[in-house]
Short mmCIF file of C-alpha atoms in Angstrom, two decimals:
data_model
loop_
_atom_site.label_atom_id
_atom_site.label_comp_id
_atom_site.label_asym_id
_atom_site.label_seq_id
_atom_site.Cartn_x
_atom_site.Cartn_y
_atom_site.Cartn_z
CA MET A 22 0.00 0.00 0.01
CA SER A 23 1.39 3.39 -0.97
CA VAL A 24 1.98 6.02 1.70
CA LYS A 25 0.41 9.40 1.07
CA LYS A 26 3.02 12.09 0.56
CA LYS A 27 3.10 14.70 3.27
CA PRO A 28 2.64 18.33 2.15
CA LEU A 29 5.76 20.50 2.16
CA VAL A 30 5.44 23.25 4.78
CA VAL A 31 8.09 25.99 4.96
CA VAL A 32 8.31 27.81 8.32
CA THR A 33 10.12 31.16 8.00
CA ARG A 34 11.22 31.61 11.63
CA LYS A 35 12.04 29.41 14.59
CA LEU A 36 8.90 28.48 16.60
CA PRO A 37 8.59 26.88 20.06
CA ASP A 38 10.13 23.40 20.16
CA SER A 39 6.85 21.65 20.89
CA ILE A 40 5.26 23.25 17.83
CA GLU A 41 8.18 22.45 15.52
CA THR A 42 8.19 18.81 16.76
CA ARG A 43 4.48 18.44 16.02
CA MET A 44 4.88 20.02 12.56
CA ARG A 45 7.63 17.51 11.75
CA GLU A 46 5.32 14.70 12.78
CA LEU A 47 2.42 15.89 10.68
CA PHE A 48 4.04 17.48 7.65
CA ASP A 49 7.21 17.57 5.55
CA ALA A 50 8.27 20.63 7.52
CA ARG A 51 11.31 22.75 6.71
CA ILE A 52 12.24 24.54 9.91
CA ASN A 53 14.35 27.68 10.32
CA LEU A 54 16.63 26.35 13.02
CA ASP A 55 18.93 29.42 13.41
CA ASP A 56 16.01 31.89 13.29
CA THR A 57 17.73 34.09 10.67
CA PRO A 58 15.03 36.13 8.85
CA MET A 59 14.51 34.92 5.31
CA SER A 60 15.24 37.28 2.47
CA ALA A 61 12.63 38.24 -0.09
CA GLU A 62 14.22 35.89 -2.61
CA GLN A 63 14.24 33.03 -0.13
CA ILE A 64 10.51 33.57 0.57
CA ALA A 65 9.90 33.73 -3.19
CA GLU A 66 11.78 30.44 -3.57
CA ALA A 67 9.70 28.90 -0.76
CA ALA A 68 6.54 29.96 -2.62
CA ARG A 69 7.80 28.15 -5.71
CA THR A 70 8.52 24.93 -3.87
CA ALA A 71 6.16 24.64 -0.84
CA ASP A 72 2.50 23.72 -0.62
CA ILE A 73 2.09 25.77 2.57
CA LEU A 74 4.01 28.75 3.90
CA VAL A 75 4.07 29.68 7.59
CA PRO A 76 5.32 33.28 7.73
CA THR A 77 5.45 35.67 10.66
CA VAL A 78 4.51 39.34 10.96
CA THR A 79 8.03 40.37 9.91
CA ASP A 80 7.86 38.48 6.59
CA HIS A 81 6.41 40.42 3.69
CA ILE A 82 4.39 38.24 1.33
CA SER A 83 3.83 40.60 -1.54
CA ALA A 84 1.76 40.36 -4.70
CA ASP A 85 4.95 39.73 -6.67
CA ILE A 86 5.63 36.63 -4.61
CA VAL A 87 2.15 35.08 -4.91
CA ASN A 88 1.84 36.04 -8.58
CA GLN A 89 4.98 34.19 -9.66
CA PRO A 90 4.02 31.95 -12.61
CA ASP A 91 5.44 28.91 -10.79
CA CYS A 92 4.04 29.75 -7.33
CA LYS A 93 2.90 26.43 -5.75
CA LEU A 94 1.38 27.80 -2.56
CA ARG A 95 -2.08 26.68 -1.63
CA LEU A 96 -2.11 28.09 1.91
CA ILE A 97 -0.40 30.90 3.77
CA ALA A 98 -0.83 30.14 7.50
CA ASN A 99 0.39 33.30 9.20
CA PHE A 100 1.95 32.94 12.61
CA GLY A 101 0.42 36.15 13.94
CA ASN A 102 -2.86 38.01 14.41
CA GLY A 103 -2.26 40.86 11.99
CA VAL A 104 -2.04 40.17 8.27
CA ASP A 105 -0.72 43.53 7.12
CA ASN A 106 2.47 41.64 6.08
CA ILE A 107 0.50 39.72 3.45
CA ASP A 108 -1.18 40.93 0.30
CA VAL A 109 -4.37 39.08 1.09
CA GLU A 110 -6.19 40.38 -1.94
CA ALA A 111 -3.50 39.15 -4.30
CA ALA A 112 -3.37 35.79 -2.59
CA HIS A 113 -7.13 35.42 -2.71
CA ALA A 114 -7.15 36.29 -6.42
CA ARG A 115 -4.57 33.58 -7.00
CA GLY A 116 -6.66 31.00 -5.12
CA ILE A 117 -4.36 30.88 -2.12
CA THR A 118 -6.03 30.65 1.29
CA VAL A 119 -4.74 32.90 4.07
CA THR A 120 -5.18 32.27 7.77
CA ASN A 121 -3.98 33.95 10.98
CA THR A 122 -3.96 33.31 14.74
CA PRO A 123 -6.53 35.58 16.39
CA LYS A 124 -7.82 35.63 19.97
CA VAL A 125 -4.57 34.29 21.37
CA LEU A 126 -2.51 37.31 22.34
CA THR A 127 -5.23 39.57 23.70
CA GLU A 128 -4.41 39.27 27.40
CA ASP A 129 -0.65 39.30 26.90
CA THR A 130 -0.72 42.46 24.81
CA ALA A 131 -3.15 44.12 27.16
CA ASP A 132 -0.84 43.28 30.08
CA MET A 133 2.09 45.00 28.35
CA THR A 134 -0.06 47.98 27.39
CA MET A 135 -1.13 48.44 31.03
CA ALA A 136 2.44 48.10 32.20
CA LEU A 137 3.48 50.94 29.87
CA ILE A 138 0.50 53.07 30.89
CA LEU A 139 1.82 52.84 34.45
CA ALA A 140 5.50 53.12 33.62
CA VAL A 141 5.46 56.52 31.87
CA PRO A 142 3.85 58.72 34.56
CA ARG A 143 5.65 56.94 37.39
CA ARG A 144 9.02 57.25 35.56
CA MET A 145 9.79 53.58 36.24
CA ILE A 146 12.45 53.04 33.59
CA GLU A 147 14.10 56.36 34.34
CA GLY A 148 14.17 55.54 38.02
CA ALA A 149 15.49 52.00 37.55
CA SER A 150 18.35 53.27 35.38
CA VAL A 151 19.67 55.25 38.36
CA LEU A 152 20.57 51.96 40.03
CA THR A 153 21.49 49.83 37.03
CA GLU A 154 23.72 52.45 35.36
CA GLY A 155 25.57 53.47 38.46
CA LYS A 156 24.14 56.95 38.75
CA PRO A 157 24.46 58.77 42.13
CA TRP A 158 21.57 58.15 44.52
CA ALA A 159 21.50 59.65 48.00
CA GLY A 160 18.41 57.73 49.12
CA TRP A 161 14.79 58.64 49.52
CA SER A 162 13.82 62.30 49.12
CA PRO A 163 10.42 63.91 49.33
CA THR A 164 10.89 65.81 46.04
CA TRP A 165 13.11 63.53 43.95
CA MET A 166 11.93 61.62 40.79
CA LEU A 167 8.34 62.72 41.17
CA GLY A 168 5.84 61.42 38.68
CA HIS A 169 2.07 61.53 38.36
CA ARG A 170 -0.70 59.31 39.64
CA ILE A 171 -2.95 57.73 37.00
CA GLY A 172 -6.11 57.33 39.06
CA GLY A 173 -8.79 59.73 37.75
CA LYS A 174 -7.01 60.39 34.47
CA ARG A 175 -8.76 59.96 31.11
CA LEU A 176 -7.57 57.11 28.90
CA GLY A 177 -8.44 57.37 25.21
CA ILE A 178 -8.32 53.99 23.47
CA ILE A 179 -7.98 53.96 19.65
CA GLY A 180 -9.46 50.65 18.53
CA MET A 181 -11.96 49.02 20.87
CA GLY A 182 -11.63 45.44 19.67
CA ARG A 183 -10.59 42.50 21.85
CA ILE A 184 -7.28 44.06 22.94
CA GLY A 185 -8.74 47.52 23.43
CA GLN A 186 -11.50 46.10 25.64
CA ALA A 187 -8.96 44.06 27.65
CA VAL A 188 -6.88 47.23 28.19
CA ALA A 189 -10.01 49.08 29.30
CA ARG A 190 -10.82 46.41 31.92
CA ARG A 191 -7.34 46.68 33.41
CA ALA A 192 -7.30 50.46 33.27
CA ARG A 193 -10.66 50.78 34.96
CA ALA A 194 -9.34 48.72 37.87
CA PHE A 195 -6.64 51.38 38.28
CA GLY A 196 -9.22 54.13 38.45
CA LEU A 197 -8.82 55.49 34.90
CA GLN A 198 -11.80 56.96 33.07
CA ILE A 199 -12.30 55.01 29.83
CA HIS A 200 -12.90 56.78 26.52
CA TYR A 201 -12.59 55.24 23.06
CA HIS A 202 -12.75 55.84 19.32
CA ASN A 203 -13.77 52.99 17.05
CA ARG A 204 -15.41 52.51 13.65
CA ARG A 205 -18.61 51.93 15.53
CA PRO A 206 -19.70 51.92 19.21
CA VAL A 207 -19.32 48.66 21.16
CA ALA A 208 -22.40 46.83 22.37
CA PRO A 209 -24.26 48.73 25.13
CA LYS A 210 -23.59 45.90 27.59
CA ILE A 211 -19.83 46.21 27.08
CA ALA A 212 -19.90 50.01 27.25
CA GLU A 213 -21.80 49.78 30.56
CA GLU A 214 -19.42 47.19 31.97
CA LEU A 215 -16.38 49.36 31.11
CA GLY A 216 -17.99 52.71 31.90
CA ALA A 217 -16.75 53.69 28.47
CA THR A 218 -17.52 56.91 26.63
CA TYR A 219 -17.60 56.68 22.84
CA TRP A 220 -16.19 59.40 20.59
CA GLU A 221 -17.22 59.33 16.95
CA SER A 222 -14.66 62.07 16.30
CA LEU A 223 -11.10 60.97 16.93
CA ASP A 224 -9.99 64.63 16.80
CA GLN A 225 -12.28 65.60 19.64
CA MET A 226 -11.19 62.65 21.80
CA LEU A 227 -7.47 63.28 21.29
CA ALA A 228 -7.77 66.89 22.45
CA ARG A 229 -9.25 65.84 25.81
CA MET A 230 -7.27 62.74 26.91
CA ASP A 231 -4.44 62.43 29.43
CA ILE A 232 -3.27 59.07 28.02
CA ILE A 233 -3.77 57.70 24.53
CA SER A 234 -3.49 53.96 23.83
CA VAL A 235 -3.16 52.75 20.24
CA ASN A 236 -4.79 49.34 19.89
CA CYS A 237 -6.06 49.25 16.33
CA PRO A 238 -4.61 47.06 13.50
CA HIS A 239 -2.54 48.48 10.70
CA THR A 240 -4.56 48.66 7.50
CA PRO A 241 -4.54 51.12 4.59
CA ALA A 242 -7.26 53.03 6.45
CA THR A 243 -5.23 53.33 9.68
CA TYR A 244 -1.83 54.22 8.16
CA HIS A 245 -0.79 57.46 9.94
CA LEU A 246 -4.20 57.60 11.60
CA LEU A 247 -2.32 59.66 14.18
CA SER A 248 -1.19 62.11 11.50
CA ALA A 249 0.85 65.28 12.04
CA ARG A 250 -2.38 67.26 12.25
CA ARG A 251 -3.92 64.94 14.82
CA LEU A 252 -0.79 64.65 16.93
CA LYS A 253 -0.82 68.44 17.31
CA LEU A 254 -4.27 68.17 18.93
CA ILE A 255 -2.87 66.21 21.88
CA ARG A 256 -2.39 68.04 25.14
CA LYS A 257 1.12 69.05 26.20
CA ASP A 258 1.04 66.92 29.36
CA ALA A 259 -0.48 63.86 27.70
CA TYR A 260 1.41 60.79 26.43
CA ILE A 261 0.89 58.00 23.88
CA VAL A 262 1.24 54.25 24.37
CA ASN A 263 1.47 52.11 21.21
CA THR A 264 1.54 48.31 21.38
CA ALA A 265 -0.26 47.85 18.05
CA ARG A 266 1.62 48.83 14.91
CA GLY A 267 4.14 51.62 14.38
CA GLU A 268 2.66 52.61 11.01
CA VAL A 269 -0.47 53.95 12.73
CA THR A 270 1.54 56.95 14.01
CA ASP A 271 3.49 59.60 12.09
CA GLU A 272 6.67 58.83 14.00
CA ASP A 273 8.72 61.76 12.75
CA THR A 274 6.11 64.23 13.88
CA LEU A 275 5.69 62.49 17.21
CA ILE A 276 9.42 62.85 17.82
CA LYS A 277 9.40 66.56 16.95
CA LEU A 278 6.50 67.26 19.25
CA ILE A 279 8.08 65.41 22.17
CA GLU A 280 11.40 67.16 21.52
CA GLY A 281 9.60 70.49 21.53
CA GLY A 282 7.64 69.79 24.68
CA GLU A 283 4.34 69.75 22.77
CA ILE A 284 3.52 66.16 23.88
CA GLY A 285 4.44 64.87 27.32
CA GLY A 286 5.98 61.59 26.21
CA ALA A 287 5.40 58.12 24.78
CA ALA A 288 5.85 54.45 25.44
CA LEU A 289 6.41 52.45 22.27
CA ASP A 290 6.60 48.73 21.64
CA VAL A 291 6.37 49.06 17.87
CA TYR A 292 7.97 51.33 15.29
CA GLU A 293 7.10 52.75 11.89
CA HIS A 294 10.20 51.29 10.19
CA GLU A 295 10.70 48.24 12.40
CA PRO A 296 13.13 46.67 13.11
CA ALA A 297 14.92 50.01 12.60
CA VAL A 298 14.41 52.39 15.53
CA ASN A 299 14.87 56.06 14.91
CA PRO A 300 18.04 57.28 16.70
CA LYS A 301 16.13 60.35 17.84
CA LEU A 302 13.79 58.07 19.80
CA VAL A 303 16.74 56.42 21.46
CA ARG A 304 18.05 59.82 22.49
CA LEU A 305 14.66 60.75 23.89
CA ALA A 306 14.57 57.50 25.82
CA LYS A 307 17.98 58.24 27.31
CA ALA A 308 16.66 61.62 28.33
CA GLY A 309 13.67 60.02 30.09
CA LYS A 310 11.10 61.36 27.61
CA VAL A 311 10.00 58.05 26.14
CA ILE A 312 10.07 54.36 26.94
CA LEU A 313 11.15 51.98 24.18
CA MET A 314 10.43 48.26 24.14
CA PRO A 315 11.60 45.78 21.44
CA HIS A 316 8.15 44.55 20.26
CA MET A 317 7.54 42.40 23.35
CA GLY A 318 3.77 42.93 23.75
CA SER A 319 2.85 39.34 22.87
CA ALA A 320 6.09 37.70 23.98
CA THR A 321 4.97 34.96 26.36
CA ILE A 322 5.73 31.28 26.12
CA GLU A 323 2.07 30.41 26.53
CA GLY A 324 1.02 32.82 23.78
CA ARG A 325 3.57 31.61 21.27
CA VAL A 326 2.61 27.96 21.85
CA GLU A 327 -1.08 28.79 21.42
CA MET A 328 -0.28 30.60 18.18
CA GLY A 329 1.56 27.60 16.87
CA GLU A 330 -1.28 25.28 17.81
CA LYS A 331 -3.67 27.50 15.83
CA VAL A 332 -1.36 27.39 12.83
CA ILE A 333 -1.40 23.58 12.95
CA ILE A 334 -5.19 23.48 13.27
CA ASN A 335 -5.60 25.79 10.28
CA ILE A 336 -3.23 23.69 8.18
CA ARG A 337 -4.84 20.37 9.09
CA THR A 338 -8.33 21.70 8.51
CA PHE A 339 -7.33 23.04 5.12
CA LEU A 340 -5.72 19.72 4.14
CA ASP A 341 -8.91 17.90 5.17
CA ALA A 342 -10.70 20.03 2.51
CA HIS A 343 -12.60 22.11 5.06
CA LYS A 344 -12.55 25.90 5.62
CA PRO A 345 -9.88 26.75 8.20
CA PRO A 346 -11.36 28.35 11.34
CA ASP A 347 -9.15 31.43 11.03
CA ARG A 348 -9.48 32.09 7.32
CA VAL A 349 -8.88 35.75 6.30
CA LEU A 350 -10.74 37.23 3.31
CA PRO A 351 -10.09 40.64 1.67
CA SER A 352 -13.58 41.76 2.69
CA MET A 353 -12.64 41.32 6.36
CA LEU A 354 -9.85 43.90 6.20
#
């Protein structure tokens, strides 16, 4: 009896060991053992040879890649929630199914967002550096390294999806007043639970908030949603937290406004030209004006394993000739 050939699955980055082991058991899996990011040509070559590609949010799957005459891909199973790294429309037109891994990283990202909301006004990173960098410290003082309390402040959440709501629940427990801008209001039950005030006008909300949290995905519609004009609406003592996507903010203008004292500060886990980080941001961080994190919002062992399990489920469902549970269509973006 002949043995059915396993599909060739190319994984672009190193995944948790348990996930890679299971992929080897189920598929003819080519694993990236040293975790070196694949070049555009290497990804294009994978598309010409593999049945299934498992990219991550840092791999750009362009129309040129999926439209190669000899592209063999049948499924792109993204290891990540966002799909702004994939030309979903081009893939769909070519008959290639695209999936992602939603509803896995909500709590982890919300935890990081809340940590940054707390860290900026309490000057946590700035204070910690006094001890870790050998700076002089004479001990406790009633007027040294004073920050601001967050209880009673207004938090404006941009994007009230799963992560935005999870941030709101945490923030409310710390005594923050919850405001939000979204394409449409959340269900009345959720708004009541969160005590959330809806702003149809983002401009009006920005001008009134003490803290602004960016929690919307990056799409063509949200590119530079926080434009130069909108950033100038923000109060001088307010600050921005972004754990979503760097492209949502006009980073150059944000830097200029913080340098000029027109915005109080920022805490960023994502960057417009990631992995490159603007040197001016680094200088601002060293001056205690901003907090910079290396895209760690979803970086938990539990989260990464759950993401991998979703990828496997999507692949197996697809191979069984069923619609994968996390299929992404152009109309959904």
